[in-house]
PDB file of C-alpha atoms in Angstrom:
ATOM      1  CA  SER A1290     106.358 104.766 -32.424  1.00  0.00           C
ATOM      2  CA  SER A1291     107.247 101.211 -31.349  1.00  0.00           C
ATOM      3  CA  ILE A1292     105.003  97.958 -30.950  1.00  0.00           C
ATOM      4  CA  VAL A1293     106.295  94.675 -29.785  1.00  0.00           C
ATOM      5  CA  ALA A1294     104.126  91.394 -30.244  1.00  0.00           C
ATOM      6  CA  TRP A1295     104.621  88.057 -28.473  1.00  0.00           C
ATOM      7  CA  THR A1296     102.694  84.517 -27.721  1.00  0.00           C
ATOM      8  CA  ALA A1297     103.061  82.775 -24.298  1.00  0.00           C
ATOM      9  CA  GLY A1298     101.710  79.588 -22.984  1.00  0.00           C
ATOM     10  CA  ARG A1299     101.535  77.607 -19.569  1.00  0.00           C
ATOM     11  CA  GLY A1300     102.363  74.105 -18.665  1.00  0.00           C
ATOM     12  CA  VAL A1301     105.069  71.629 -19.092  1.00  0.00           C
ATOM     13  CA  ILE A1302     107.962  72.693 -21.444  1.00  0.00           C
ATOM     14  CA  GLY A1303     107.552  70.929 -25.061  1.00  0.00           C
ATOM     15  CA  ALA A1304     103.765  70.584 -24.404  1.00  0.00           C
ATOM     16  CA  ILE A1305     102.799  74.167 -24.371  1.00  0.00           C
ATOM     17  CA  ALA A1306     100.199  75.314 -26.955  1.00  0.00           C
ATOM     18  CA  PRO A1307     100.052  79.093 -27.274  1.00  0.00           C
ATOM     19  CA  ARG A1308      96.612  80.204 -28.557  1.00  0.00           C
ATOM     20  CA  SER A1309      96.648  84.043 -28.068  1.00  0.00           C
ATOM     21  CA  ILE A1310      99.032  86.993 -29.186  1.00  0.00           C
ATOM     22  CA  ASP A1311      99.783  90.044 -26.972  1.00  0.00           C
ATOM     23  CA  TYR A1312     101.082  93.382 -27.746  1.00  0.00           C
ATOM     24  CA  ALA A1313     102.471  96.426 -26.357  1.00  0.00           C
ATOM     25  CA  THR A1314     103.347  99.898 -27.952  1.00  0.00           C
ATOM     26  CA  GLY A1315     105.500 102.546 -27.168  1.00  0.00           C
ATOM     27  CA  SER A1316     106.675 106.188 -28.217  1.00  0.00           C
ATOM     28  CA  ARG A1317     109.770 108.191 -28.899  1.00  0.00           C
ATOM     29  CA  ARG A1318     109.827 108.971 -25.046  1.00  0.00           C
ATOM     30  CA  GLN A1319     108.634 105.511 -23.614  1.00  0.00           C
ATOM     31  CA  ALA A1320     109.392 101.957 -24.128  1.00  0.00           C
ATOM     32  CA  PRO A1321     106.472  99.786 -25.116  1.00  0.00           C
ATOM     33  CA  HIS A1322     104.284  98.929 -22.065  1.00  0.00           C
ATOM     34  CA  HIS A1323     100.892  98.508 -20.946  1.00  0.00           C
ATOM     35  CA  ALA A1324     100.222  94.636 -22.577  1.00  0.00           C
ATOM     36  CA  ARG A1325      97.068  94.006 -24.546  1.00  0.00           C
ATOM     37  CA  LEU A1326      95.517  90.925 -25.913  1.00  0.00           C
ATOM     38  CA  ALA A1327      95.343  91.244 -29.815  1.00  0.00           C
ATOM     39  CA  LEU A1328      93.731  87.957 -30.635  1.00  0.00           C
ATOM     40  CA  THR A1329      93.132  84.288 -29.739  1.00  0.00           C
ATOM     41  CA  VAL A1330      92.935  81.466 -32.124  1.00  0.00           C
ATOM     42  CA  PRO A1331      90.458  78.689 -31.712  1.00  0.00           C
ATOM     43  CA  ALA A1332      90.517  75.675 -29.321  1.00  0.00           C
ATOM     44  CA  GLY A1333      92.982  72.909 -30.487  1.00  0.00           C
ATOM     45  CA  HIS A1334      95.138  75.400 -32.689  1.00  0.00           C
ATOM     46  CA  ARG A1335      98.383  76.972 -31.739  1.00  0.00           C
ATOM     47  CA  ILE A1336     100.454  79.635 -32.688  1.00  0.00           C
ATOM     48  CA  ASP A1337     103.887  78.449 -33.907  1.00  0.00           C
ATOM     49  CA  GLN A1338     105.412  81.895 -35.039  1.00  0.00           C
ATOM     50  CA  VAL A1339     104.381  85.521 -34.794  1.00  0.00           C
ATOM     51  CA  THR A1340     105.731  88.785 -36.336  1.00  0.00           C
ATOM     52  CA  VAL A1341     104.779  92.455 -36.444  1.00  0.00           C
ATOM     53  CA  ALA A1342     105.211  95.189 -38.647  1.00  0.00           C
ATOM     54  CA  GLY A1343     104.020  98.961 -38.498  1.00  0.00           C
ATOM     55  CA  ALA A1344     101.251  99.964 -41.028  1.00  0.00           C
ATOM     56  CA  SER A1345      99.542 103.087 -41.968  1.00  0.00           C
ATOM     57  CA  ASN A1346      96.751 102.233 -39.819  1.00  0.00           C
ATOM     58  CA  GLY A1347      98.837 101.309 -36.864  1.00  0.00           C
ATOM     59  CA  ALA A1348     100.367  97.465 -37.167  1.00  0.00           C
ATOM     60  CA  THR A1349      99.997  94.442 -38.727  1.00  0.00           C
ATOM     61  CA  LEU A1350     100.395  90.946 -37.080  1.00  0.00           C
ATOM     62  CA  ALA A1351     101.059  87.830 -39.151  1.00  0.00           C
ATOM     63  CA  TRP A1352     101.759  84.208 -37.575  1.00  0.00           C
ATOM     64  CA  VAL A1353     101.826  80.701 -38.222  1.00  0.00           C
ATOM     65  CA  GLU A1354      98.904  78.687 -36.760  1.00  0.00           C
ATOM     66  CA  SER A1355      98.681  74.993 -36.837  1.00  0.00           C
ATOM     67  CA  TRP A1356      96.232  72.188 -35.570  1.00  0.00           C
ATOM     68  CA  TYR A1357      95.412  68.493 -36.073  1.00  0.00           C
ATOM     69  CA  ASP A1358      92.020  67.769 -37.614  1.00  0.00           C
ATOM     70  CA  LYS A1359      89.507  65.101 -36.485  1.00  0.00           C
ATOM     71  CA  LYS A1360      91.510  62.279 -38.557  1.00  0.00           C
ATOM     72  CA  GLY A1361      94.699  63.422 -37.101  1.00  0.00           C
ATOM     73  CA  ALA A1362      96.350  65.129 -40.024  1.00  0.00           C
ATOM     74  CA  TYR A1363      98.566  68.218 -39.131  1.00  0.00           C
ATOM     75  CA  HIS A1364      97.693  71.454 -40.554  1.00  0.00           C
ATOM     76  CA  SER A1365      99.275  75.059 -40.617  1.00  0.00           C
ATOM     77  CA  ARG A1366      98.842  78.308 -42.579  1.00  0.00           C
ATOM     78  CA  VAL A1367      99.968  81.978 -42.496  1.00  0.00           C
ATOM     79  CA  GLU A1368      97.346  84.487 -41.235  1.00  0.00           C
ATOM     80  CA  ALA A1369      97.322  88.059 -40.857  1.00  0.00           C
ATOM     81  CA  ALA A1370      95.333  90.765 -39.183  1.00  0.00           C
ATOM     82  CA  ASP A1371      95.355  94.554 -38.117  1.00  0.00           C
ATOM     83  CA  VAL A1372      95.961  95.202 -34.461  1.00  0.00           C
ATOM     84  CA  ALA A1373      92.321  96.420 -33.733  1.00  0.00           C
ATOM     85  CA  LYS A1374      89.584  96.040 -31.217  1.00  0.00           C
ATOM     86  CA  LYS A1375      88.009  93.413 -33.430  1.00  0.00           C
ATOM     87  CA  PRO A1376      90.828  92.210 -35.738  1.00  0.00           C
ATOM     88  CA  VAL A1377      89.822  90.712 -39.076  1.00  0.00           C
ATOM     89  CA  ILE A1378      91.971  87.651 -39.470  1.00  0.00           C
ATOM     90  CA  ARG A1379      92.903  86.736 -43.311  1.00  0.00           C
ATOM     91  CA  ALA A1380      94.683  83.316 -44.280  1.00  0.00           C
ATOM     92  CA  LEU A1381      97.462  84.083 -46.390  1.00  0.00           C
ATOM     93  CA  SER A1382      98.367  80.587 -47.098  1.00  0.00           C
ATOM     94  CA  PRO A1383      96.184  77.459 -47.620  1.00  0.00           C
ATOM     95  CA  ASP A1384      96.021  74.998 -44.957  1.00  0.00           C
ATOM     96  CA  ASN A1385      96.829  71.952 -46.959  1.00  0.00           C
ATOM     97  CA  ARG A1386     100.583  72.857 -46.940  1.00  0.00           C
ATOM     98  CA  LEU A1387     103.044  73.257 -44.113  1.00  0.00           C
ATOM     99  CA  ALA A1388     103.970  76.995 -43.271  1.00  0.00           C
ATOM    100  CA  SER A1389     107.020  77.910 -41.603  1.00  0.00           C
ATOM    101  CA  GLY A1390     109.977  80.814 -41.720  1.00  0.00           C
ATOM    102  CA  LEU A1391     107.420  83.727 -41.752  1.00  0.00           C
ATOM    103  CA  THR A1392     108.966  87.269 -42.288  1.00  0.00           C
ATOM    104  CA  LEU A1393     106.974  90.411 -42.524  1.00  0.00           C
ATOM    105  CA  ASP A1394     108.208  93.828 -43.305  1.00  0.00           C
ATOM    106  CA  ASN A1395     107.024  97.659 -44.053  1.00  0.00           C
ATOM    107  CA  ASP A1396     107.977 100.699 -45.990  1.00  0.00           C
ATOM    108  CA  ALA A1397     107.511 104.290 -44.539  1.00  0.00           C
ATOM    109  CA  ALA A1398     104.399 104.605 -46.694  1.00  0.00           C
ATOM    110  CA  GLY A1399     102.729 101.549 -45.163  1.00  0.00           C
ATOM    111  CA  ASP A1400     103.193  98.981 -47.776  1.00  0.00           C
ATOM    112  CA  GLU A1401     103.819  95.597 -46.520  1.00  0.00           C
ATOM    113  CA  GLY A1402     104.979  92.275 -47.522  1.00  0.00           C
ATOM    114  CA  ALA A1403     104.866  88.941 -46.152  1.00  0.00           C
ATOM    115  CA  ALA A1404     107.018  85.621 -47.044  1.00  0.00           C
ATOM    116  CA  TRP A1405     107.380  82.095 -45.902  1.00  0.00           C
ATOM    117  CA  GLN A1406     108.233  78.705 -46.747  1.00  0.00           C
ATOM    118  CA  SER A1407     105.486  76.377 -47.708  1.00  0.00           C
ATOM    119  CA  CYS A1408     106.216  72.570 -47.901  1.00  0.00           C
ATOM    120  CA  SER A1409     103.924  69.574 -49.119  1.00  0.00           C
ATOM    121  CA  THR A1410     103.955  66.724 -46.723  1.00  0.00           C
ATOM    122  CA  SER A1411     106.409  65.012 -49.259  1.00  0.00           C
ATOM    123  CA  GLY A1412     108.682  67.506 -48.272  1.00  0.00           C
ATOM    124  CA  ALA A1413     108.936  69.708 -51.442  1.00  0.00           C
ATOM    125  CA  CYS A1414     109.024  73.404 -50.485  1.00  0.00           C
ATOM    126  CA  THR A1415     108.466  76.915 -52.023  1.00  0.00           C
ATOM    127  CA  VAL A1416     108.799  80.216 -51.054  1.00  0.00           C
ATOM    128  CA  GLN A1417     105.580  81.959 -51.144  1.00  0.00           C
ATOM    129  CA  ALA A1418     104.735  85.783 -50.639  1.00  0.00           C
ATOM    130  CA  ALA A1419     102.004  88.013 -50.325  1.00  0.00           C
ATOM    131  CA  GLY A1420     102.048  91.972 -50.540  1.00  0.00           C
ATOM    132  CA  ARG A1421      99.797  94.862 -49.252  1.00  0.00           C
ATOM    133  CA  PRO A1422      99.678  98.389 -50.425  1.00  0.00           C
ATOM    134  CA  ALA A1423      99.115 100.983 -47.810  1.00  0.00           C
ATOM    135  CA  LYS A1424      95.520 101.020 -46.378  1.00  0.00           C
ATOM    136  CA  GLY A1425      94.720  98.168 -48.632  1.00  0.00           C
ATOM    137  CA  ALA A1426      94.293  94.575 -48.282  1.00  0.00           C
ATOM    138  CA  PHE A1427      96.652  91.581 -48.838  1.00  0.00           C
ATOM    139  CA  GLY A1428      96.691  90.479 -52.472  1.00  0.00           C
ATOM    140  CA  SER A1429      96.783  87.090 -53.893  1.00  0.00           C
ATOM    141  CA  THR A1430      99.632  84.844 -52.536  1.00  0.00           C
ATOM    142  CA  LYS A1431     102.478  84.097 -55.169  1.00  0.00           C
ATOM    143  CA  THR A1432     104.697  81.089 -55.400  1.00  0.00           C
ATOM    144  CA  LEU A1433     108.433  82.222 -56.159  1.00  0.00           C
ATOM    145  CA  GLY A1434     110.323  79.092 -56.449  1.00  0.00           C
ATOM    146  CA  ALA A1435     111.946  76.164 -54.698  1.00  0.00           C
ATOM    147  CA  ILE A1436     113.495  76.387 -51.088  1.00  0.00           C
ATOM    148  CA  ASP A1437     115.302  73.658 -49.125  1.00  0.00           C
ATOM    149  CA  SER A1438     113.304  72.557 -46.237  1.00  0.00           C
ATOM    150  CA  TYR A1439     115.816  73.720 -43.682  1.00  0.00           C
ATOM    151  CA  GLN A1440     116.009  77.300 -45.045  1.00  0.00           C
ATOM    152  CA  SER A1441     113.666  80.300 -44.592  1.00  0.00           C
ATOM    153  CA  PRO A1442     113.102  83.187 -46.735  1.00  0.00           C
ATOM    154  CA  SER A1443     114.130  86.758 -46.040  1.00  0.00           C
ATOM    155  CA  LEU A1444     112.096  89.954 -47.100  1.00  0.00           C
ATOM    156  CA  THR A1445     112.732  93.521 -46.879  1.00  0.00           C
ATOM    157  CA  LEU A1446     110.995  96.725 -48.614  1.00  0.00           C
ATOM    158  CA  SER A1447     112.855  99.715 -49.772  1.00  0.00           C
ATOM    159  CA  PRO A1448     111.953 103.185 -49.039  1.00  0.00           C
ATOM    160  CA  THR A1449     110.010 103.279 -52.552  1.00  0.00           C
ATOM    161  CA  GLY A1450     108.041 100.244 -52.043  1.00  0.00           C
ATOM    162  CA  GLN A1451     110.199  97.582 -53.951  1.00  0.00           C
ATOM    163  CA  VAL A1452     110.077  93.840 -52.347  1.00  0.00           C
ATOM    164  CA  VAL A1453     113.172  92.016 -52.077  1.00  0.00           C
ATOM    165  CA  ILE A1454     112.899  88.318 -51.139  1.00  0.00           C
ATOM    166  CA  GLY A1455     115.906  86.033 -50.796  1.00  0.00           C
ATOM    167  CA  TRP A1456     116.539  82.330 -49.935  1.00  0.00           C
TER     168      TRP A1456
END
């Protein structure tokens, strides 16, 4: 089976603020079709990046969500949810740092891993990651090490569940 996920917005290029994630599923014999709405983020928020990976229970979406608070401060965080009728959204990163460069992968057993770049407002950046066993929940976020602000991490899982993250 296969799945593809995307976000789109309407309006003037450069001012578009996509707020929803759509997806379509396919099979061995048919390409993904029949777009469905997966979720919508609150008004004033936007989805800057989205990724999807197969899971033991279907598929998992992960995305970078950003917004400005009432004082005009910019926030972004990594969030994840299973594709479901009523998805339960879980923040993987704090919203007091700037998240980008998100990557998500899974192995054949359904174990998953996510990694991203997390920067302070002063420009100091680190790689952060969270893992999830098949049919389980994402564990706590781990900070792995420094990364240049212009780089993104890369993550993959081996067939036996070993996680490799590079940057």
